[in-house]
Short mmCIF file of C-alpha atoms in Angstrom, two decimals:
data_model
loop_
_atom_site.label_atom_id
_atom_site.label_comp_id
_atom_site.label_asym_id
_atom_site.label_seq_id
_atom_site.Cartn_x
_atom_site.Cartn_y
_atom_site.Cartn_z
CA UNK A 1 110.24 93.57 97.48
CA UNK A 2 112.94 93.25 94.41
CA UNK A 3 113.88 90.00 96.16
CA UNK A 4 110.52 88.55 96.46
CA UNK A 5 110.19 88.91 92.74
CA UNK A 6 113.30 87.59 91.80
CA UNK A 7 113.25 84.89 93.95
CA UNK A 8 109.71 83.58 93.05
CA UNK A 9 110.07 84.49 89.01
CA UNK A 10 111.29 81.07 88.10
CA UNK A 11 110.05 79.07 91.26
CA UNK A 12 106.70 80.17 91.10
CA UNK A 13 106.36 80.86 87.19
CA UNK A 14 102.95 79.13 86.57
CA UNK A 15 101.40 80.53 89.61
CA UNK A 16 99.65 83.72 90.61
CA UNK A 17 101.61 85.69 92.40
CA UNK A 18 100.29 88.68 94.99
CA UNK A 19 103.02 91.54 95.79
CA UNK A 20 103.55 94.77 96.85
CA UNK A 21 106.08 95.53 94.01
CA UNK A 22 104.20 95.60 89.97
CA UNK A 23 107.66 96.36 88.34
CA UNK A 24 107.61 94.95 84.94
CA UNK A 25 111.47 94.39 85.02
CA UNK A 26 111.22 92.62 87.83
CA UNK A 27 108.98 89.72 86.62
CA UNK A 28 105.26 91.01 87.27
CA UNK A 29 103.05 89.50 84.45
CA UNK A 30 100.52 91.48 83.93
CA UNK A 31 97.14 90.09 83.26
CA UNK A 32 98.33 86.83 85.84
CA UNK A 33 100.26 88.56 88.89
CA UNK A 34 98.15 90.42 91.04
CA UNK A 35 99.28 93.54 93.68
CA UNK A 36 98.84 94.19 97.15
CA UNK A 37 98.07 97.51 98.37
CA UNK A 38 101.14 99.31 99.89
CA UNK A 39 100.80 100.47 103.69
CA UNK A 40 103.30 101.20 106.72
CA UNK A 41 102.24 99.60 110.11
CA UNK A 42 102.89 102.43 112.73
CA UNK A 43 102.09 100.76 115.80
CA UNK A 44 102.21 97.04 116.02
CA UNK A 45 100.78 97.07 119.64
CA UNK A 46 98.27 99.24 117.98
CA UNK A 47 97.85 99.19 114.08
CA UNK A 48 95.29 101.61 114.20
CA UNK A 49 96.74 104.59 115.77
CA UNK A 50 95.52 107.74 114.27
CA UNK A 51 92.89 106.19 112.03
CA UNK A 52 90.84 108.34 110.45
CA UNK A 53 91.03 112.26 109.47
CA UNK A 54 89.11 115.57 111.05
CA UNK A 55 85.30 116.07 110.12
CA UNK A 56 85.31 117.96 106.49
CA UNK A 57 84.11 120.92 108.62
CA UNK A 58 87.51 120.80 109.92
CA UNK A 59 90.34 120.16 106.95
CA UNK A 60 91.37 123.81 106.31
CA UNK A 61 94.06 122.74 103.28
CA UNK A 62 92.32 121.94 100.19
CA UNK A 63 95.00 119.75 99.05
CA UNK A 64 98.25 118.19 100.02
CA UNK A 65 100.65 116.68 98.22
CA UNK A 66 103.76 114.89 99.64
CA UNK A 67 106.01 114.38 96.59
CA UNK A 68 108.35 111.47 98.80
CA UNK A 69 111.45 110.67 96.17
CA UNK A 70 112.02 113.27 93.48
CA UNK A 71 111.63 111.00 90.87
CA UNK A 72 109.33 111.18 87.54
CA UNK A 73 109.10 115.09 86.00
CA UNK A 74 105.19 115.32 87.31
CA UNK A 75 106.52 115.95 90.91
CA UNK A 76 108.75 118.65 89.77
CA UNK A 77 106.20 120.36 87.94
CA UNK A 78 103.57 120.51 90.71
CA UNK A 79 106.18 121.28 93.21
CA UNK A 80 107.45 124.24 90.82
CA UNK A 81 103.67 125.24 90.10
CA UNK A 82 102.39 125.38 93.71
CA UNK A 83 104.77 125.23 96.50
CA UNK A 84 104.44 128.37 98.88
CA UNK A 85 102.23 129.92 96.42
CA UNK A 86 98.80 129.07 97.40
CA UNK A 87 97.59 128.68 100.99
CA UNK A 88 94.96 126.21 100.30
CA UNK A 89 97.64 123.93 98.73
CA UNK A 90 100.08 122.24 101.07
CA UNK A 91 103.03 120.62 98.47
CA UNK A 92 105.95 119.51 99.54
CA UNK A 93 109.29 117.62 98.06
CA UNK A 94 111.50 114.88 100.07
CA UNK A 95 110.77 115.25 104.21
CA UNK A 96 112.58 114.10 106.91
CA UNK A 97 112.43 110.82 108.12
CA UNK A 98 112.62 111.98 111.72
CA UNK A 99 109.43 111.61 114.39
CA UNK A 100 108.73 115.26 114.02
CA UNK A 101 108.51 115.23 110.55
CA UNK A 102 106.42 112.40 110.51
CA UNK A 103 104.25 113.63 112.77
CA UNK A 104 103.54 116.71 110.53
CA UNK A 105 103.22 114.31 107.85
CA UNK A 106 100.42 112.47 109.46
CA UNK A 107 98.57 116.24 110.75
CA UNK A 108 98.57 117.29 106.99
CA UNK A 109 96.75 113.88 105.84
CA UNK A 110 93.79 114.62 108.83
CA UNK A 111 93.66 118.18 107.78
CA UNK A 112 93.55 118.03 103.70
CA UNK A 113 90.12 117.83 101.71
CA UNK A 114 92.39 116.07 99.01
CA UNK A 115 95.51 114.08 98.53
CA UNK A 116 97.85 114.32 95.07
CA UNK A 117 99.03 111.17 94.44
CA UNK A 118 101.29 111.66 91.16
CA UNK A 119 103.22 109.61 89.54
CA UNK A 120 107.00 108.15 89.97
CA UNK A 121 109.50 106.10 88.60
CA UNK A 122 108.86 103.85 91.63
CA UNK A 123 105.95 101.47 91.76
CA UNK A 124 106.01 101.15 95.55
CA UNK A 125 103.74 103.70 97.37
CA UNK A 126 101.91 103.34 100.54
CA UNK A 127 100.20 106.95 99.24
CA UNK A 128 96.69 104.96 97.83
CA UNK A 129 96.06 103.39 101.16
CA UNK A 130 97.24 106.05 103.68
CA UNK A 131 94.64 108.26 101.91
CA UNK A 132 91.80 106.07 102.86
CA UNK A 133 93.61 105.73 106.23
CA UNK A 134 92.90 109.31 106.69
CA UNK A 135 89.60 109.54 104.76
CA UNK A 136 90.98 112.10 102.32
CA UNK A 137 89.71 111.84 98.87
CA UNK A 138 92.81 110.69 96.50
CA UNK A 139 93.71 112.36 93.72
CA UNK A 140 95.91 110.09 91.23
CA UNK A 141 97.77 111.93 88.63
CA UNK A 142 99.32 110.14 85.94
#
């Protein structure tokens, strides 16, 4: 995504640019450059595997929050303030990358009422989308 930007920064300097990345130090001109909404494709012989989330009648964790790299001191403070001390709240730091961990990933996102998105050093996140993926309301923390 770096690339892209750096790459198309001088080439591309008059034009509108769409990307995935909105990192300031990496050329995005705010007010001209527009962003694309983040997402992973799971399947490519079917991109819409596991669409969707369980009825509301059926997402026992109020929350869940999937903290990804341990980067900005928001993370920290909602992993300090609520992991393994309320039932209702599922918040976790870094998972595995592995299939089983995913997979757990992707149960938690059907099964949540709402998703924490909080903020990161990063400006990459496929969080936004995946929550509508899963038809959990998103919670954005700044």
């Amino acid at each position: 995504m770096l690339q892209a930007m750096k790459l198309t920064k001088d080439l591309m300097g008059t034009c509108i640019r769409s990307l995935c990345n909105s990192n300031l130090a990496g050329g995005f001109k705010i007010g001209k450059d527009t962003t694309l909404p983040a997402t992973y494709i799971r399947s490519a012989e079917d991109p819409v595997k596991d669409l969707g989330g369980n009825p509301p009648s059926q997402r026992p964790i109020l929350a869940f929050f999937f903290a990804g790299g341990m980067h900005g001191s928001l993370r920290l403070i909602l992993i300090q303030h609520w992991h393994d001390k309320d039932p209702d709240m599922k918040i976790f730091g870094p998972m595995a990358s592995d299939i089983v961990s995913k997979a757990s990933y992707r149960t938690y996102m059907k099964s949540n009422k709402y998703f924490i998105c909080a903020r990161g050093y990063e400006v990459f996140s496929p969080q936004i989308v995946e929550s509508i993926y899963f038809q959990c309301v998103l919670v954005i923390m700044n």
